Tab-separated table of C-alpha atoms in Angstrom:
chain	number	residue	atom	x	y	z
A	30	UNK	CA	22.548	120.429	48.043
A	31	UNK	CA	24.767	117.403	48.337
A	32	UNK	CA	24.757	114.856	45.531
A	33	UNK	CA	22.880	111.720	46.578
A	34	UNK	CA	24.983	108.847	47.767
A	35	UNK	CA	23.963	105.285	48.239
A	36	UNK	CA	22.731	103.557	51.328
A	37	UNK	CA	21.304	100.141	50.631
A	38	UNK	CA	19.961	97.509	52.955
A	39	UNK	CA	19.725	93.796	52.271
A	40	UNK	CA	17.356	91.736	54.370
A	41	UNK	CA	18.958	88.412	55.246
A	42	UNK	CA	16.929	85.311	56.044
A	43	UNK	CA	17.907	82.272	58.082
A	44	UNK	CA	15.702	79.311	58.920
A	45	UNK	CA	16.019	77.756	62.326
A	46	UNK	CA	16.319	74.286	60.850
A	47	UNK	CA	19.022	74.824	58.233
A	48	UNK	CA	20.683	77.998	59.630
A	49	UNK	CA	21.434	78.987	56.006
A	50	UNK	CA	21.378	82.645	55.031
A	51	UNK	CA	19.717	83.921	51.916
A	52	UNK	CA	18.826	87.320	50.636
A	53	UNK	CA	15.103	87.930	50.486
A	54	UNK	CA	14.585	91.451	49.345
A	55	UNK	CA	15.999	94.937	49.656
A	56	UNK	CA	15.326	98.079	51.580
A	57	UNK	CA	16.478	101.476	50.418
A	58	UNK	CA	16.252	104.070	53.211
A	59	UNK	CA	16.609	106.870	52.091
A	60	UNK	CA	56.519	150.497	55.859
A	61	UNK	CA	59.610	152.187	56.626
A	62	UNK	CA	61.811	152.347	59.699
A	63	UNK	CA	61.784	155.865	61.354
A	64	UNK	CA	64.667	156.717	63.717
A	65	UNK	CA	64.238	157.839	67.321
A	66	UNK	CA	65.957	161.139	68.048
A	67	UNK	CA	66.739	162.628	71.425
A	68	UNK	CA	69.142	164.494	73.653
A	69	UNK	CA	72.288	162.844	74.962
A	70	UNK	CA	71.761	161.291	78.360
A	71	UNK	CA	67.979	161.507	78.229
A	72	UNK	CA	65.588	158.556	78.918
A	73	UNK	CA	67.982	155.730	78.169
A	74	UNK	CA	68.955	157.080	74.745
A	75	UNK	CA	72.569	157.285	73.615
A	76	UNK	CA	73.500	159.780	70.842
A	77	UNK	CA	74.770	158.374	67.561
A	78	UNK	CA	76.454	159.979	64.575
A	79	UNK	CA	74.198	162.275	62.581
A	80	UNK	CA	72.822	161.298	59.221
A	81	UNK	CA	72.697	164.733	57.649
A	82	UNK	CA	70.580	167.855	57.894
A	83	UNK	CA	71.922	168.661	61.362
A	84	UNK	CA	69.786	165.961	63.009
A	85	UNK	CA	71.186	163.365	65.393
A	86	UNK	CA	70.164	159.750	65.329
A	87	UNK	CA	69.964	158.256	68.827
A	88	UNK	CA	70.105	154.667	70.049
A	89	UNK	CA	68.584	153.055	73.094
A	90	UNK	CA	70.854	151.969	75.921
A	91	UNK	CA	71.161	148.188	76.341
A	92	UNK	CA	68.878	148.332	79.387
A	93	UNK	CA	66.211	150.318	77.585
A	94	UNK	CA	66.415	148.037	74.564
A	95	UNK	CA	66.032	144.971	76.763
A	96	UNK	CA	62.917	146.544	78.277
A	97	UNK	CA	61.402	147.102	74.838
A	98	UNK	CA	62.046	143.494	73.822
A	99	UNK	CA	60.711	142.143	77.108
A	100	UNK	CA	57.504	144.118	76.776
A	101	UNK	CA	56.730	142.226	73.554
A	102	UNK	CA	58.304	138.833	74.183
A	103	UNK	CA	55.676	137.210	76.397
A	104	UNK	CA	52.688	138.025	74.195
A	105	UNK	CA	54.433	136.680	71.105
A	106	UNK	CA	55.659	133.536	72.818
A	107	UNK	CA	52.205	132.869	74.261
A	108	UNK	CA	50.549	133.317	70.876
A	109	UNK	CA	52.911	130.857	69.179
A	110	UNK	CA	52.548	128.319	71.996
A	111	UNK	CA	48.764	128.633	71.935
A	112	UNK	CA	48.753	128.033	68.194
A	113	UNK	CA	50.744	124.843	68.669
A	114	UNK	CA	48.222	123.614	71.234
A	115	UNK	CA	45.060	124.322	69.259
A	116	UNK	CA	42.543	121.486	69.120
A	117	UNK	CA	39.924	121.716	66.400
A	118	UNK	CA	39.796	123.691	63.179
A	119	UNK	CA	37.939	126.693	64.603
A	120	UNK	CA	40.348	127.168	67.513
A	121	UNK	CA	43.259	126.760	65.114
A	122	UNK	CA	41.900	129.443	62.789
A	123	UNK	CA	41.457	131.877	65.685
A	124	UNK	CA	44.930	131.260	67.095
A	125	UNK	CA	46.647	131.644	63.728
A	126	UNK	CA	44.962	135.056	63.456
A	127	UNK	CA	46.039	136.052	66.953
A	128	UNK	CA	49.656	135.034	66.324
A	129	UNK	CA	49.710	136.998	63.068
A	130	UNK	CA	48.420	140.079	64.883
A	131	UNK	CA	50.923	139.795	67.744
A	132	UNK	CA	53.961	139.333	65.511
A	133	UNK	CA	52.948	142.098	63.110
A	134	UNK	CA	52.417	144.499	66.025
A	135	UNK	CA	55.775	143.607	67.539
A	136	UNK	CA	57.564	144.019	64.198
A	137	UNK	CA	56.003	147.476	63.744
A	138	UNK	CA	56.970	148.584	67.256
A	139	UNK	CA	60.513	147.207	67.166
A	140	UNK	CA	61.259	148.555	63.695
A	141	UNK	CA	60.621	152.078	65.052
A	142	UNK	CA	63.462	151.670	67.564
A	143	UNK	CA	67.168	152.357	67.172
A	144	UNK	CA	68.911	149.556	69.049
A	145	UNK	CA	72.393	149.733	70.579
A	146	UNK	CA	74.954	149.980	67.800
A	147	UNK	CA	76.538	146.654	68.755
A	148	UNK	CA	73.384	144.698	67.920
A	149	UNK	CA	71.944	146.724	65.086
A	150	UNK	CA	72.467	143.959	62.518
A	151	UNK	CA	70.935	141.313	64.818
A	152	UNK	CA	67.988	143.614	65.528
A	153	UNK	CA	67.281	144.138	61.842
A	154	UNK	CA	67.423	140.394	61.182
A	155	UNK	CA	65.067	139.778	64.108
A	156	UNK	CA	62.505	142.308	62.888
A	157	UNK	CA	62.692	140.885	59.363
A	158	UNK	CA	62.086	137.387	60.724
A	159	UNK	CA	59.076	138.579	62.710
A	160	UNK	CA	57.583	140.064	59.564
A	161	UNK	CA	58.317	136.925	57.574
A	162	UNK	CA	56.496	134.731	60.091
A	163	UNK	CA	53.561	137.137	60.277
A	164	UNK	CA	53.274	137.206	56.477
A	165	UNK	CA	53.344	133.423	56.302
A	166	UNK	CA	50.697	133.269	59.032
A	167	UNK	CA	48.441	135.354	56.816
A	168	UNK	CA	48.600	132.845	53.985
A	169	UNK	CA	48.373	129.979	56.477
A	170	UNK	CA	45.147	131.443	57.814
A	171	UNK	CA	43.672	131.200	54.316
A	172	UNK	CA	44.729	127.560	54.124
A	173	UNK	CA	43.091	126.774	57.463
A	174	UNK	CA	39.897	128.469	56.337
A	175	UNK	CA	39.878	126.391	53.158
A	176	UNK	CA	40.548	123.202	55.188
A	177	UNK	CA	43.846	122.680	53.349
A	178	UNK	CA	45.504	122.669	56.780
A	179	UNK	CA	43.486	121.149	59.600
A	180	UNK	CA	45.692	120.689	62.674
A	181	UNK	CA	48.346	122.631	64.556
A	182	UNK	CA	51.046	120.178	63.451
A	183	UNK	CA	50.211	120.888	59.798
A	184	UNK	CA	50.324	124.640	60.446
A	185	UNK	CA	53.698	124.369	62.208
A	186	UNK	CA	55.057	122.320	59.310
A	187	UNK	CA	53.840	125.029	56.922
A	188	UNK	CA	55.607	127.679	59.060
A	189	UNK	CA	58.703	125.560	59.650
A	190	UNK	CA	61.414	127.471	57.766
A	191	UNK	CA	60.122	130.860	58.955
A	192	UNK	CA	59.903	129.746	62.590
A	193	UNK	CA	63.403	128.295	62.461
A	194	UNK	CA	64.767	131.576	61.068
A	195	UNK	CA	62.998	133.540	63.825
A	196	UNK	CA	64.364	131.187	66.469
A	197	UNK	CA	67.918	131.668	65.161
A	198	UNK	CA	67.476	135.462	65.028
A	199	UNK	CA	66.277	135.477	68.644
A	200	UNK	CA	69.211	133.346	69.766
A	201	UNK	CA	71.615	135.725	68.016
A	202	UNK	CA	70.264	138.655	70.034
A	203	UNK	CA	70.502	136.644	73.232
A	204	UNK	CA	74.100	135.655	72.526
A	205	UNK	CA	75.049	139.253	71.707
A	206	UNK	CA	74.094	140.554	75.160
A	207	UNK	CA	71.364	138.578	76.872
A	208	UNK	CA	68.572	140.332	75.030
A	209	UNK	CA	65.182	138.630	75.630
A	210	UNK	CA	64.137	137.652	72.119
A	211	UNK	CA	63.306	133.967	72.640
A	212	UNK	CA	59.744	133.613	71.422
A	213	UNK	CA	59.791	130.229	69.673
A	214	UNK	CA	59.490	127.328	72.097
A	215	UNK	CA	57.805	124.838	69.744
A	216	UNK	CA	59.243	122.461	67.203
A	217	UNK	CA	57.940	122.392	63.661
A	218	UNK	CA	57.877	118.865	62.307
A	219	UNK	CA	58.188	117.792	58.719
A	220	UNK	CA	55.220	117.452	56.396
A	221	UNK	CA	53.999	113.856	56.542
A	222	UNK	CA	51.509	111.560	54.851
A	223	UNK	CA	50.587	108.932	57.454
A	224	UNK	CA	47.948	106.275	56.770
A	225	UNK	CA	46.412	103.370	58.622
A	226	UNK	CA	45.767	99.979	57.080
A	227	UNK	CA	42.420	99.564	55.420
A	228	UNK	CA	39.871	98.392	57.964
A	229	UNK	CA	41.838	99.524	61.033
A	230	UNK	CA	39.542	100.210	63.966
A	231	UNK	CA	40.228	103.469	65.777
A	232	UNK	CA	37.510	102.694	68.300
A	233	UNK	CA	35.358	99.608	68.685
A	234	UNK	CA	32.708	98.397	71.094
A	235	UNK	CA	31.300	94.864	71.210
A	236	UNK	CA	30.340	93.506	67.797
A	237	UNK	CA	28.073	90.633	68.799
A	238	UNK	CA	25.073	91.116	66.525
A	239	UNK	CA	24.049	89.459	63.285
A	240	UNK	CA	24.084	92.446	60.935
A	241	UNK	CA	26.895	93.919	58.877
A	242	UNK	CA	27.827	97.346	57.514
A	243	UNK	CA	29.827	97.490	54.294
A	244	UNK	CA	31.645	100.757	53.546
A	245	UNK	CA	32.669	101.621	49.996
A	246	UNK	CA	35.076	104.571	49.820
A	247	UNK	CA	35.388	105.366	46.132
A	248	UNK	CA	36.704	108.837	46.942
A	249	UNK	CA	40.216	110.049	46.083
A	250	UNK	CA	41.014	110.567	49.786
A	251	UNK	CA	41.176	108.197	52.748
A	252	UNK	CA	38.293	108.305	55.196
A	253	UNK	CA	37.362	107.542	58.775
A	254	UNK	CA	33.777	106.476	59.386
A	255	UNK	CA	32.373	107.033	62.874
A	256	UNK	CA	29.125	105.334	63.842
A	257	UNK	CA	27.089	106.492	66.851
A	258	UNK	CA	24.429	104.574	68.718
A	259	UNK	CA	22.505	107.029	70.801
A	260	UNK	CA	25.056	109.537	72.027
A	261	UNK	CA	27.929	107.077	72.225
A	262	UNK	CA	30.428	105.870	69.666
A	263	UNK	CA	29.837	102.347	68.531
A	264	UNK	CA	32.950	102.234	66.380
A	265	UNK	CA	35.267	104.238	64.139
A	266	UNK	CA	37.061	102.576	61.251
A	267	UNK	CA	39.677	103.685	58.708
A	268	UNK	CA	38.843	103.020	55.047
A	269	UNK	CA	41.446	103.845	52.457
A	270	UNK	CA	40.619	105.570	49.172
A	271	UNK	CA	39.248	103.318	46.424
A	272	UNK	CA	38.743	100.549	48.995
A	273	UNK	CA	35.924	98.745	50.801
A	274	UNK	CA	35.542	97.235	54.264
A	275	UNK	CA	32.756	95.241	55.904
A	276	UNK	CA	32.048	95.418	59.627
A	277	UNK	CA	30.408	92.247	60.860
A	278	UNK	CA	28.422	91.624	64.029
A	279	UNK	CA	26.733	95.019	64.290
A	280	UNK	CA	24.216	94.881	67.192
A	281	UNK	CA	20.602	95.946	66.750
A	282	UNK	CA	19.832	99.634	67.127
A	283	UNK	CA	19.539	102.975	65.373
A	284	UNK	CA	22.821	104.477	64.240
A	285	UNK	CA	24.023	107.843	62.963
A	286	UNK	CA	26.914	107.724	60.512
A	287	UNK	CA	29.589	110.433	60.261
A	288	UNK	CA	32.654	110.427	58.044
A	289	UNK	CA	35.731	112.573	57.481
A	290	UNK	CA	38.026	112.545	54.453
A	291	UNK	CA	41.576	113.851	54.337
A	292	UNK	CA	45.321	113.331	54.050
A	293	UNK	CA	47.840	112.385	56.761
A	294	UNK	CA	46.104	110.718	59.689
A	295	UNK	CA	47.453	111.902	63.069
A	296	UNK	CA	46.805	109.111	65.547
A	297	UNK	CA	47.471	111.400	68.520
A	298	UNK	CA	44.804	113.948	67.645
A	299	UNK	CA	42.699	111.400	65.740
A	300	UNK	CA	42.287	113.724	62.780
A	301	UNK	CA	43.491	114.252	59.236
A	302	UNK	CA	46.040	117.074	59.173
A	303	UNK	CA	45.377	118.261	55.595
A	304	UNK	CA	42.582	118.467	53.025
A	305	UNK	CA	39.941	117.595	55.593
A	306	UNK	CA	36.161	117.515	55.232
A	307	UNK	CA	33.398	116.509	57.625
A	308	UNK	CA	29.997	115.062	56.700
A	309	UNK	CA	27.178	112.878	57.960
A	310	UNK	CA	24.357	110.881	56.462
A	311	UNK	CA	21.076	112.658	57.103
A	312	UNK	CA	19.205	109.403	57.504
A	313	UNK	CA	19.461	107.179	60.551
A	314	UNK	CA	20.434	103.595	59.788
A	315	UNK	CA	18.487	100.942	61.675
A	316	UNK	CA	19.622	97.400	62.357
A	317	UNK	CA	16.948	95.028	63.593
A	318	UNK	CA	16.852	91.287	64.131
A	319	UNK	CA	13.466	89.563	64.049
A	320	UNK	CA	13.001	86.046	65.396
A	321	UNK	CA	9.909	83.993	64.601
A	322	UNK	CA	9.072	80.360	65.108
A	323	UNK	CA	10.713	79.449	61.838
A	324	UNK	CA	12.943	82.364	60.820
A	325	UNK	CA	15.613	84.827	61.911
A	326	UNK	CA	15.750	88.008	59.847
A	327	UNK	CA	18.240	90.861	60.038
A	328	UNK	CA	19.491	93.795	57.957
A	329	UNK	CA	22.861	94.139	56.223
A	330	UNK	CA	23.643	97.699	55.121
A	331	UNK	CA	25.987	99.123	52.506
A	332	UNK	CA	27.063	102.781	52.311
A	333	UNK	CA	29.165	104.658	49.783
A	334	UNK	CA	31.286	107.652	50.723
A	335	UNK	CA	31.307	109.044	47.198
A	336	UNK	CA	28.566	110.354	44.956
A	337	UNK	CA	26.991	107.800	42.648
A	338	UNK	CA	24.274	107.813	40.055
A	339	UNK	CA	21.000	106.622	41.539
A	340	UNK	CA	22.059	107.114	45.140
A	341	UNK	CA	19.139	107.530	47.514
A	342	UNK	CA	20.794	108.905	50.660
A	343	UNK	CA	21.577	112.533	51.376
A	344	UNK	CA	24.672	113.754	53.186
A	345	UNK	CA	25.198	117.074	54.953
A	346	UNK	CA	28.344	118.960	55.970
A	347	UNK	CA	29.184	118.958	59.663
A	348	UNK	CA	30.781	121.748	61.663
A	349	UNK	CA	34.237	120.421	62.611
A	350	UNK	CA	33.534	121.221	66.264
A	351	UNK	CA	30.423	119.060	66.124
A	352	UNK	CA	32.146	116.055	64.606
A	353	UNK	CA	32.284	113.201	67.133
A	354	UNK	CA	35.823	112.706	68.475
């Protein structure tokens, strides 16, 4: 169960005659590489010098080798491209797994071949690069599952050196004889740590009410707080770690509050790329203005995004796919 956090509400009072505000109380809602052998002139295989024991090692003709590469190229290229286009943590996790499977399968199949002698070195480098990327994808999958990596850009940055090596190995095969080994069509960017200014609005509707919402982010990570009124976003605001921000003019209504912590805010995908978490306050926050003959009363709320002693509001984890975009 989540540690209680604080939501507090201060009831503000204004008289119609003096228009002065005063606080009047508080609310507290709660393997190996086998060789192909064959007969000279048979099925696109060219005989090579024997390796001992009377057996003959045979190589594929250039045409046959191109066919083997082509049969694997599209599936690998599609898997890498799909990974780069993943939106959401769940889709990213699935596509990392698919790419790992495709590249491992291709490496196994291609390592069982004997390529034309002229490109044997390039072939071996290509297969090694495929295995290297697949191995890295395995560890990357663990990082996605642990929410250490949260977006496709972060995954590509994590794969960067391996993808670059695979791209160069594919280009070497192409240059050596037009062999179709181009499977990397995406660019892996550098690891970044981007932040917005404290109090930057990512989305904002009209703020023409009397109430306010103060956000205290005492956590060690930056946060984005998203507030929903009904099924629509009222506003989303960026609050840096160890900082506070007050939103003024919140209109009356019942609001649900979601928040995400993380590192490196990607403004394009509107998500943290690393160390991400997703939560919501279980309790609905209500803002209400009451006008009488002599008074105007409204609520000012304060929330904390970190656990505190004496907190009276519960938070719950949110499935990343259910987090409001």
